[in-house]
Coordinates of C-alpha atoms (C1' of nucleotides) in Angstrom, one line a residue:
Chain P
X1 CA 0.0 0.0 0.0
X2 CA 1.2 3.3 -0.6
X3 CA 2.4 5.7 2.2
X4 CA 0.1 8.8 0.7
X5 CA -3.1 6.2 0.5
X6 CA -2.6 5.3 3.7
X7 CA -1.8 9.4 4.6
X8 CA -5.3 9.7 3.3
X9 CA -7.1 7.0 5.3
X10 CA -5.5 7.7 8.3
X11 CA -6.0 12.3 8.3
X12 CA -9.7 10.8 7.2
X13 CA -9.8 8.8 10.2
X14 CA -8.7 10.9 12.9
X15 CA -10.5 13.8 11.4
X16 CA -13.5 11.8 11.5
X17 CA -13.3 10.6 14.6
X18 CA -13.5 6.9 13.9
X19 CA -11.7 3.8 14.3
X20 CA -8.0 3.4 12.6
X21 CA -6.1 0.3 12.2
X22 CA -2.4 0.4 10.9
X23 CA -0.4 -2.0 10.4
X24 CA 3.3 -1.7 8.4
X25 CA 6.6 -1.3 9.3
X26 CA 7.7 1.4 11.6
X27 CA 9.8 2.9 14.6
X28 CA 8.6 4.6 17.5
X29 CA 9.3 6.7 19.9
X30 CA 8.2 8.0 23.3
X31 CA 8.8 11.2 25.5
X32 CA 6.8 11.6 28.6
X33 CA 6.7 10.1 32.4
X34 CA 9.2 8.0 30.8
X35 CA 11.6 7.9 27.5
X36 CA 11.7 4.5 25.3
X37 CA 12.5 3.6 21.8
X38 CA 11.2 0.8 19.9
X39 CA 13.5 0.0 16.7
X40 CA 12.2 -0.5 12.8
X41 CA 9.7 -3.5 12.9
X42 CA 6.3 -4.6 12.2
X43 CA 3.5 -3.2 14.4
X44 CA -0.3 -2.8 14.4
X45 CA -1.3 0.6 15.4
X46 CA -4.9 1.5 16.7
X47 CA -6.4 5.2 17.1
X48 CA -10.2 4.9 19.2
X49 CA -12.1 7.6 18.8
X50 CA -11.6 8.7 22.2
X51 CA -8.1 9.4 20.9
X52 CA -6.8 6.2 22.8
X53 CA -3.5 5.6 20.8
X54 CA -2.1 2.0 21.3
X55 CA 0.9 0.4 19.4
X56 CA 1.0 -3.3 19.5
X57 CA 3.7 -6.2 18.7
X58 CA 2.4 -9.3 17.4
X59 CA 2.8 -11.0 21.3
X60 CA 1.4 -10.6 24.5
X61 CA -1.3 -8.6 25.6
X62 CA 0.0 -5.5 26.8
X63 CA 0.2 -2.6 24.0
X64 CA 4.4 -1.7 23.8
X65 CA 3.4 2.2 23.6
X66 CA 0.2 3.8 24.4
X67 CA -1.0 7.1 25.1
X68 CA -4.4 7.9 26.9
X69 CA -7.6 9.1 25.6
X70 CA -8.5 12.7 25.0
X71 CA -4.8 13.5 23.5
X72 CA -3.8 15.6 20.1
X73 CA -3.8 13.3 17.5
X74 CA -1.8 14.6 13.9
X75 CA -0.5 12.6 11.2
X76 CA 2.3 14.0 8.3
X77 CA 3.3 12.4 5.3
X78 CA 6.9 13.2 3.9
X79 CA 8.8 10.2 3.2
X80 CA 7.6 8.2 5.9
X81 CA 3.7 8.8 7.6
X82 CA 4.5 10.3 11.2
X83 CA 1.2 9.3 13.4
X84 CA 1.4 11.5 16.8
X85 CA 0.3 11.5 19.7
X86 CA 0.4 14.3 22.3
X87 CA -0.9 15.8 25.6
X88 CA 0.4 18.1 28.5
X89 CA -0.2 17.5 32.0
X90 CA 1.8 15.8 31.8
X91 CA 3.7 16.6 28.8
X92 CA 3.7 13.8 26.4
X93 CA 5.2 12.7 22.9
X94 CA 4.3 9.4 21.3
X95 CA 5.3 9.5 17.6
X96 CA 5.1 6.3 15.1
X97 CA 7.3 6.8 12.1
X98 CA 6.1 4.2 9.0
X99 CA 8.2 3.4 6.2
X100 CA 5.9 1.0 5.2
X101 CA 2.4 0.1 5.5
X102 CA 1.0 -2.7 4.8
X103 CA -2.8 -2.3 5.7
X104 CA -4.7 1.0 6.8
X105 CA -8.2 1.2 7.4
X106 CA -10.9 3.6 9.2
X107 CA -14.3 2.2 10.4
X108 CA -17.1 3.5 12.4
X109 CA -18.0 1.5 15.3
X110 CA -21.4 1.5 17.2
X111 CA -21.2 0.1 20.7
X112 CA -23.0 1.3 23.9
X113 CA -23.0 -1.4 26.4
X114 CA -20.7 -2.0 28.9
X115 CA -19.0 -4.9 30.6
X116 CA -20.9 -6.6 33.3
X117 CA -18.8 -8.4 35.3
X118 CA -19.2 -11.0 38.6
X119 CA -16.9 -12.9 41.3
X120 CA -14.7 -9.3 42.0
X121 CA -13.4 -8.7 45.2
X122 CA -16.4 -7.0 46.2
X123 CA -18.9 -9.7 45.1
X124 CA -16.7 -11.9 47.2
X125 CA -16.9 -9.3 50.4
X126 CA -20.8 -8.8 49.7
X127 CA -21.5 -12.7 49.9
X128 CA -19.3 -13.0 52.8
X129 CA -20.8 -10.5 54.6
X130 CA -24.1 -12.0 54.3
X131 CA -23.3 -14.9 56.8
X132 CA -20.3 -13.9 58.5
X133 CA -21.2 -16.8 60.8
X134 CA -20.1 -19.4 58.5
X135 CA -16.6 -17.7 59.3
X136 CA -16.8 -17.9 63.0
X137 CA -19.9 -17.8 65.3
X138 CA -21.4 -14.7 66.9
X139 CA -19.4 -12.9 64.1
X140 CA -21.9 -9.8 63.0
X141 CA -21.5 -7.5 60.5
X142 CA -21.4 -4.1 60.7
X143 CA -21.0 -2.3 57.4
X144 CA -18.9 -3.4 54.3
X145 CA -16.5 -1.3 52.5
X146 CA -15.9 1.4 54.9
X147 CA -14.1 3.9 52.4
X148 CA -12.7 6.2 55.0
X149 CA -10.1 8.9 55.3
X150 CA -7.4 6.4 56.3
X151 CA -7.5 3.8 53.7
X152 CA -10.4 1.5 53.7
X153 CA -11.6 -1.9 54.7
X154 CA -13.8 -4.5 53.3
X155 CA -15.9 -5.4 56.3
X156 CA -16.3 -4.1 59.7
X157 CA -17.6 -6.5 62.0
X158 CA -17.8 -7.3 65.5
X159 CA -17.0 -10.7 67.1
X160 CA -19.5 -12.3 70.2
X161 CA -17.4 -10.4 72.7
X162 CA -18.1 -7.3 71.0
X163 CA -14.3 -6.6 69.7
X164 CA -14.1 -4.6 66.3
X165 CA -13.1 -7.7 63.4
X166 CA -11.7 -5.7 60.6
X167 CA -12.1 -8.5 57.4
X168 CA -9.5 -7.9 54.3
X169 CA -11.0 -9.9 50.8
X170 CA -8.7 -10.8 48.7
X171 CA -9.4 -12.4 45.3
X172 CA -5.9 -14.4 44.5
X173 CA -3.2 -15.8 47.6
X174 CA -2.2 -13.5 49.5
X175 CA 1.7 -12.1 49.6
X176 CA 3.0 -9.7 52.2
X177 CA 1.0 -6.6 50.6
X178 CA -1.9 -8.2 51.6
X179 CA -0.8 -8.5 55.1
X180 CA 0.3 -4.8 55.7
X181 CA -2.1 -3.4 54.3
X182 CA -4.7 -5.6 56.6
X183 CA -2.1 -4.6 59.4
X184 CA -2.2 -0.7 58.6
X185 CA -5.9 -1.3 59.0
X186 CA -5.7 -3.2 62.1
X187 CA -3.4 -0.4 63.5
X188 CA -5.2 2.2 62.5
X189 CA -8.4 0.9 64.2
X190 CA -6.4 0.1 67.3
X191 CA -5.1 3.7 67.4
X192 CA -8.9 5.3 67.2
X193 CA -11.0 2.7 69.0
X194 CA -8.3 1.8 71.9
X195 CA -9.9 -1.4 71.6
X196 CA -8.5 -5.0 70.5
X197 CA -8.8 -5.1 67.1
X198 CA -8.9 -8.2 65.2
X199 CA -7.7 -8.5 61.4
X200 CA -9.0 -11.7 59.5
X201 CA -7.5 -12.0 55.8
X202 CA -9.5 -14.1 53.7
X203 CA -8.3 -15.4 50.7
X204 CA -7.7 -18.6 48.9
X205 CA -4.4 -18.7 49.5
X206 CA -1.4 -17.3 51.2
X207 CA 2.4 -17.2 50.8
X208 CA 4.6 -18.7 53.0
X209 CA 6.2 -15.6 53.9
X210 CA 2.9 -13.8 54.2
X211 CA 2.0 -16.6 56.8
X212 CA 4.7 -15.9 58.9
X213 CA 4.5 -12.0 59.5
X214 CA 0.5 -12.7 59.7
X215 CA 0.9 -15.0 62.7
X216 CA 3.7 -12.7 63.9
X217 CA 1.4 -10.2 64.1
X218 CA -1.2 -11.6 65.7
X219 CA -3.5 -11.5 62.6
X220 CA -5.7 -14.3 61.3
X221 CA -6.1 -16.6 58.5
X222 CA -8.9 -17.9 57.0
X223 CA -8.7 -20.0 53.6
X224 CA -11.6 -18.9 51.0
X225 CA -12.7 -21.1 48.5
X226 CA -15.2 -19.9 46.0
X227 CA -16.3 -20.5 42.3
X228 CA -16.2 -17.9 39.8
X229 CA -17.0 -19.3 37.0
X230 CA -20.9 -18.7 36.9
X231 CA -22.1 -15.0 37.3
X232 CA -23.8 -16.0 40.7
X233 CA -20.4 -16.5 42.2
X234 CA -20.7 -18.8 44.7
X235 CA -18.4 -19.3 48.3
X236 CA -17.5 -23.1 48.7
X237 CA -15.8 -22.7 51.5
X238 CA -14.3 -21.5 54.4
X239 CA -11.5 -22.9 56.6
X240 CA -9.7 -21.1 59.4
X241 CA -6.3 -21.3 60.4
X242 CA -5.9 -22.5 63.7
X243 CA -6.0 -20.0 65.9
X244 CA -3.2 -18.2 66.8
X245 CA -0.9 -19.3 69.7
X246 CA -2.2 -17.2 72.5
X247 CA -5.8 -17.8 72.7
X248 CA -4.7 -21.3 73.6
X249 CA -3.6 -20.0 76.7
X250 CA -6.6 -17.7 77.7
Chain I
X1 CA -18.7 -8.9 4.3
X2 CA -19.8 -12.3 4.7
X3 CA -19.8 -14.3 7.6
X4 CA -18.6 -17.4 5.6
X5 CA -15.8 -15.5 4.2
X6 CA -14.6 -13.9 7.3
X7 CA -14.3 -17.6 9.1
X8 CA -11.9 -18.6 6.0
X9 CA -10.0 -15.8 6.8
X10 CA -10.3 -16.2 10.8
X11 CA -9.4 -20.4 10.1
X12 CA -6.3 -19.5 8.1
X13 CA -4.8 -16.9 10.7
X14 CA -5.3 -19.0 13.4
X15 CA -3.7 -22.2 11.8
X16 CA -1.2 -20.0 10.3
X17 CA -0.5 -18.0 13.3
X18 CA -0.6 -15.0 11.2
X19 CA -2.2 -11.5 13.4
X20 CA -5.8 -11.8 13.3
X21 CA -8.0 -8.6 12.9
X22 CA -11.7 -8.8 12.9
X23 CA -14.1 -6.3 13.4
X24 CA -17.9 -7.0 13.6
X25 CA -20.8 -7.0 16.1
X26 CA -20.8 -9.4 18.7
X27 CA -21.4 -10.2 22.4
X28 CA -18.6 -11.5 24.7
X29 CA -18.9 -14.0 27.1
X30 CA -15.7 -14.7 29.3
X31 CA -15.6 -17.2 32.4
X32 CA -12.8 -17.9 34.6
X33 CA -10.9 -16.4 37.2
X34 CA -14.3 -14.3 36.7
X35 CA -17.4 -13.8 34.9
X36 CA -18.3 -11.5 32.2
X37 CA -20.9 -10.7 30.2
X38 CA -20.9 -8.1 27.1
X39 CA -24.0 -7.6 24.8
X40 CA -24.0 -6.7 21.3
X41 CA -22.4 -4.2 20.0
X42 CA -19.5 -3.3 17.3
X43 CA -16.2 -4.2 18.9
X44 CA -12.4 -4.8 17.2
X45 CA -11.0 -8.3 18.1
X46 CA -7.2 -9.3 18.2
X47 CA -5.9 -12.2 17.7
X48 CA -1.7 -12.3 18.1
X49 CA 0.8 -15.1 16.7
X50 CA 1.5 -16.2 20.2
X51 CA -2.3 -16.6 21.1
X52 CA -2.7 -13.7 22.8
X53 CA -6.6 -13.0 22.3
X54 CA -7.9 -8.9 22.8
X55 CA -11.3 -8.1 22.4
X56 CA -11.2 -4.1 22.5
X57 CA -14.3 -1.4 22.5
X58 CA -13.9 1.9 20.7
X59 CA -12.4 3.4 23.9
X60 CA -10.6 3.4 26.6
X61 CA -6.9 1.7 26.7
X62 CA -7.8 -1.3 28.0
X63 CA -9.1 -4.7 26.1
X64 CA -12.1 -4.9 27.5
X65 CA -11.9 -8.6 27.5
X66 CA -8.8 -10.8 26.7
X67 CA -7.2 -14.0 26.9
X68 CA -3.3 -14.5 27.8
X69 CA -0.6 -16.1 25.3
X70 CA -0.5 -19.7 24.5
X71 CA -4.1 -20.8 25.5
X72 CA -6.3 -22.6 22.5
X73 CA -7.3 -20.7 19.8
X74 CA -11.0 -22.3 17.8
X75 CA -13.6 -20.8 15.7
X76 CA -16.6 -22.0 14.7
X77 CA -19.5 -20.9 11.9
X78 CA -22.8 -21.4 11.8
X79 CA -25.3 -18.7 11.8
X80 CA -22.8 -16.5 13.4
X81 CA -19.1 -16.4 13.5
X82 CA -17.6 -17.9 17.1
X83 CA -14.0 -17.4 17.9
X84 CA -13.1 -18.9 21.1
X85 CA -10.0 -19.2 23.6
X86 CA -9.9 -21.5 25.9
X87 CA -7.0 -22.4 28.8
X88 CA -6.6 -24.5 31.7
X89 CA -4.9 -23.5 34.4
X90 CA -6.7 -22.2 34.9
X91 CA -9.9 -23.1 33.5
X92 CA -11.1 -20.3 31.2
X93 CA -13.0 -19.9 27.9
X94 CA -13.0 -16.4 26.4
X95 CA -16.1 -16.9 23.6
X96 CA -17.0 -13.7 21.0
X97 CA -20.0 -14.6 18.8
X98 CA -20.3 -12.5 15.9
X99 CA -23.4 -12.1 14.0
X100 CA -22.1 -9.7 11.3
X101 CA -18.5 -9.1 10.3
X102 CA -17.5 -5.4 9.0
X103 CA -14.0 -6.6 8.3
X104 CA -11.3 -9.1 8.7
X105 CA -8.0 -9.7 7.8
X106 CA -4.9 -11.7 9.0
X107 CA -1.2 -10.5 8.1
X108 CA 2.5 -11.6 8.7
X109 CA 4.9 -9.4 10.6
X110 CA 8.2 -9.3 11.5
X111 CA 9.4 -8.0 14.5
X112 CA 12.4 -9.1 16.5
X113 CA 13.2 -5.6 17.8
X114 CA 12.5 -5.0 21.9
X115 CA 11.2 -1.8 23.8
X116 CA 14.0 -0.2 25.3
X117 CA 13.1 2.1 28.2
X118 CA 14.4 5.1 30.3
X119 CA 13.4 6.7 33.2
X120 CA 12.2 3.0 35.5
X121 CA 12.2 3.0 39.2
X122 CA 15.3 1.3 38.7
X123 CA 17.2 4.0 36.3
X124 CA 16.4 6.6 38.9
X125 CA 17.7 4.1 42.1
X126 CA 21.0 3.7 40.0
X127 CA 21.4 7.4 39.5
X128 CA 21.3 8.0 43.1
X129 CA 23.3 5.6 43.7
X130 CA 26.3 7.0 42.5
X131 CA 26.0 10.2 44.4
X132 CA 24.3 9.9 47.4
X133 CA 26.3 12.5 49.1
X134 CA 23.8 15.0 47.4
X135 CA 20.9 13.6 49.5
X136 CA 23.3 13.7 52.9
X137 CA 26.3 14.2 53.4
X138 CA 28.6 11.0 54.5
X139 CA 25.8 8.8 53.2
X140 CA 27.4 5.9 51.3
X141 CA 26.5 3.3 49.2
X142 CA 26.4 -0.1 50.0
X143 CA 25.0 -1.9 47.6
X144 CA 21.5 -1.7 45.0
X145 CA 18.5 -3.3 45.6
X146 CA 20.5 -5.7 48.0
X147 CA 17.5 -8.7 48.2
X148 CA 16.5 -9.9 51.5
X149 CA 14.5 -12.4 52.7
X150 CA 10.6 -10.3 52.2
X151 CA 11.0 -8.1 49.4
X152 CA 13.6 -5.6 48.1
X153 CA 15.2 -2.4 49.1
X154 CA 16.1 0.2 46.2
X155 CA 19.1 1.3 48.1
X156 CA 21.2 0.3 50.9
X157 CA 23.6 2.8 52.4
X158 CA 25.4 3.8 55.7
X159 CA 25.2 7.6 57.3
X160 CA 28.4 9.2 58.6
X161 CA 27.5 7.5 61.9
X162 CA 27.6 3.9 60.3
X163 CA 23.8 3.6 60.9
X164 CA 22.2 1.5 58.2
X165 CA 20.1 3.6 55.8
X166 CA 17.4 2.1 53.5
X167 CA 16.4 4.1 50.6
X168 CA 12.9 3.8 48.9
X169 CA 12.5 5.1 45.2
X170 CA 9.2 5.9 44.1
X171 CA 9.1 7.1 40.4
X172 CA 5.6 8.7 41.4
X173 CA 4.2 10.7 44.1
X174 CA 4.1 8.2 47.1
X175 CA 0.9 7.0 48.7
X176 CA 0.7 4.8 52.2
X177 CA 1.7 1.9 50.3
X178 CA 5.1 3.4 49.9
X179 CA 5.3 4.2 53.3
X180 CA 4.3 1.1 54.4
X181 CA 6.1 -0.9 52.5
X182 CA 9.4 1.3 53.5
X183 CA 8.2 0.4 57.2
X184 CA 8.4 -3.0 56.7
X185 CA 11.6 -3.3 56.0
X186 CA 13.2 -1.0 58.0
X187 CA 11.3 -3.0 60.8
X188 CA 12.4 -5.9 59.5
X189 CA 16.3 -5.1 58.8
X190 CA 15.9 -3.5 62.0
X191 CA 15.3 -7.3 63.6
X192 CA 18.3 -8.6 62.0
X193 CA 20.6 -5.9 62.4
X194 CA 20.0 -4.8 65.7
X195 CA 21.0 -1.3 65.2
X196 CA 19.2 2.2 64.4
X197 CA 18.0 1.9 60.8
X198 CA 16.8 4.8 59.0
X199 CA 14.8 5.0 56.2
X200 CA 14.3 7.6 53.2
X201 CA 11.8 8.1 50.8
X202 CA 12.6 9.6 48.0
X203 CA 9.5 10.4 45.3
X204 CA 8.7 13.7 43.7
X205 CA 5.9 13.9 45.8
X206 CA 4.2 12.7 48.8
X207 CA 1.1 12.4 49.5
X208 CA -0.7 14.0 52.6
X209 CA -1.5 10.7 55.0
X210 CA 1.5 9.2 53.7
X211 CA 3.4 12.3 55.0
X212 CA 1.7 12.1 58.5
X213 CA 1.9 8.2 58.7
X214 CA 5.3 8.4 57.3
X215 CA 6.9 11.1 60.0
X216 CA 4.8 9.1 62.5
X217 CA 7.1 6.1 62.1
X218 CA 10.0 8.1 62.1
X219 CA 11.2 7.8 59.0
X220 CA 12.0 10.7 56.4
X221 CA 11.2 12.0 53.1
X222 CA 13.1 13.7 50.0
X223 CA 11.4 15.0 47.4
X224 CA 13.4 13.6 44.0
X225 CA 12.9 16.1 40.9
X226 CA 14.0 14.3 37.6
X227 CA 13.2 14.7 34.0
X228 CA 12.6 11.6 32.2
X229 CA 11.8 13.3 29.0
X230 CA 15.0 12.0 27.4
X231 CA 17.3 8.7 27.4
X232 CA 19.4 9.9 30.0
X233 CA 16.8 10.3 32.8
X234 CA 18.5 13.7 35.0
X235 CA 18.2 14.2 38.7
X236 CA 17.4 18.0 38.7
X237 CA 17.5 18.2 42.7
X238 CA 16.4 16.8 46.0
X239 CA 15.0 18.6 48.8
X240 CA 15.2 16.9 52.1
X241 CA 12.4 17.4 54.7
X242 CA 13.4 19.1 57.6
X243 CA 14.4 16.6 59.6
X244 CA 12.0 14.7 62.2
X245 CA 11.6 16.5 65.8
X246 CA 13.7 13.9 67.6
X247 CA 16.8 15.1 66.0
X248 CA 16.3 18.6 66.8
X249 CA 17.1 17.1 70.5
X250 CA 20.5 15.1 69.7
Chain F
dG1 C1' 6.8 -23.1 39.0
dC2 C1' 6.0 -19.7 43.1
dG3 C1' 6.8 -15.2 45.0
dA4 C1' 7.4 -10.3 45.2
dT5 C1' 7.3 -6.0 42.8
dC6 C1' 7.0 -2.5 39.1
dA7 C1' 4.2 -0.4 35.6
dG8 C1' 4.8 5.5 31.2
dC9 C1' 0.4 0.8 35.0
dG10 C1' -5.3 1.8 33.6
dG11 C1' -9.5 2.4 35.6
dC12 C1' -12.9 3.5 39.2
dA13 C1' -14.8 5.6 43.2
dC14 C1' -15.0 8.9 46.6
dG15 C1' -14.0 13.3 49.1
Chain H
dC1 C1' -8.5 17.5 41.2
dG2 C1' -5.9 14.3 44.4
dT3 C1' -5.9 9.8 47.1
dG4 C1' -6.4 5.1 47.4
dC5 C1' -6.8 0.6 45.5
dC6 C1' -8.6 -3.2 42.6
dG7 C1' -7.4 -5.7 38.3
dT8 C1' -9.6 -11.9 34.8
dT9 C1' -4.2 -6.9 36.4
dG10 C1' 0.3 -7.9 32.9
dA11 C1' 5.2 -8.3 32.7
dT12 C1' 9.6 -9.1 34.8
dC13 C1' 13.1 -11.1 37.5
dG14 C1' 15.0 -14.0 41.1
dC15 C1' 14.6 -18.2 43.5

DNA sequence: GCGATCAGCGGCACG
DNA sequence: CGTGCCGTTGATCGC
């Protein structure tokens, strides 16, 4: 295909707001949060008609350059076809330089739904919370998702001797974010209430590591199987830890 | 175009492992790790040599749904157009039924060439590295990103005292995960070492928690200007928080 | 393979 | 707008 056919496709596209695929042979470069430069090689390009600009090599899923919606969008034809992509705020250059181009079209698209989607972290907390006995008994819930100043939980509950449970969700095992982050709570909560706070992280698994600075901590582990392959994601399970060292000895 | 036609195209590519483009409307179903659900509507789907699978709407970065590398690639026509990706391990099947096809296309490409980058976390840990004299004076390098046993530390350095400092890069303005994170393993160095640790964060911003939780801990901030608008990322200046209250007392 | 973390993270929700 | 955090995170690197 010829560069100033494609030239014309692609100023058509932007102009017109719609869809734009490239593909051909090009170089790019990027100036921004970051620098990087991608050598001469084959690339699809794609232009939304938000202005999303992504640049994609024939493996894996990520796009190798990018720049967000809602950016200046220009295309020049000399010997190569420049696509560009701009914004400030921060100040941003993304620039594909073709030599070649193999394929170039511009399509309008009609689409107004959106993605409905089940089994997210919050589903998960939501079903939990609906029988927080199943996790331990006199366990109550108090509210879900407290998004507070500090940080925020998933569920707030109270345990039968009326002691603030703070409950962490977590969709995949758990690694030591998971734990500090349930420990910030924990901390946190201790600080305001002046009360002993409890933290339970529930997930369907944990690292070994994570284990360790949860029991250190005095934290708790419970194991949380579930099923998220229908759209009514279902809990299959739940299995505590043992619990930790000290209440052994109350 | 027709639907027959676009599934001898969408057959080929896959066999071939050529890069896949089809364009058409359709409704997405994806279950897995999740569940999703997309109605009709015009969408762009991707299909990479490597399996990759990327289903993307007419905005936003983001595929809207997608399948990783190396899963199973099918397609299927009868009264509409199926492509499908399926995996194990987990279990997942990533299904796009098309009931009209606006385009379709599969192409070779040749590309060998990798991103290089400028301006990582890591670029800007090395930098300070080689003069940390800049952020304090008798502060010395010990080694970069020396690994212990839970996660990593950017930097590892001694003050003029000999007390071990640990140095936290953030290429973006730190949150309380940063600060956390930095706690952790100053807490946890401070366990094996036995000895005053210190620890800095240096970011180009901060945010306001983080700052409060941060100076609560005892641990200090420098604010890290740098310009990663070319391929040698600069260190324009650092300016050190005043120093916590304690010190003030020495 | 698991584990931990970065990412030009993107995207969303809330104050 | 900033702040915080999830994500079917993905991608990378060390073990």
């Amino acid at each position: 295909m010829q560069l100033s056919e494609a030239y014309e496709t692609v100023d058509h596209a932007l102009s017109a707001k719609k869809l734009l695929l490239v593909i051909g042979t090009c170089q790019v470069k990027y100036s921004g949060r970051a620098t990087s430069k991608l050598a001469k090689g084959d690339r699809l390009v794609i232009v939304k008609s938000d202005g999303s600009f992504l640049v994609h090599q024939n493996k894996g899923l990520a796009a190798i350059n990018y720049q967000p919606p809602k950016g200046r969008l220009s295309c020049e034809l000399n010997d190569t076809l420049i696509l560009r992509a701009t914004r400030k705020q921060p100040r941003e250059l993304l620039e594909v330089i073709f030599s070649k181009i193999s394929f170039a079209g511009a399509y309008t698209i009609n689409d107004d739904r959106s993605l409905q989607i089940f089994g997210t972290e919050k589903d998960l907390a939501k079903l939990l919370m609906q029988d927080l006995s199943v996790l331990e008994p006199g366990l109550t819930s108090t509210k879900q998702e407290s998004k507070s100043k500090r940080g925020f939980i998933d569920i707030f509950a109270r345990d039968k001797k009326g002691n603030p449970v703070l409950i962490e969700v977590k969709r995949r095992t758990a690694g030591l974010k998971a734990v500090t982050q349930l420990k910030r709570y924990v901390e946190e909560t201790n600080k305001r209430k002046n009360q002993e706070v409890r933290g339970i992280l529930c997930a369907p698994g944990i690292s070994k590591n994570a284990l360790i600075m949860l029991e250190r901590e005095g934290l708790e582990y419970c194991r949380l199987d579930y099923d998220a392959h229908t759209s009514d994601t279902k809990i299959k399970g739940l299995i505590k830890k043992q619990k930790r060292l000290k209440e052994f000895f109350v």
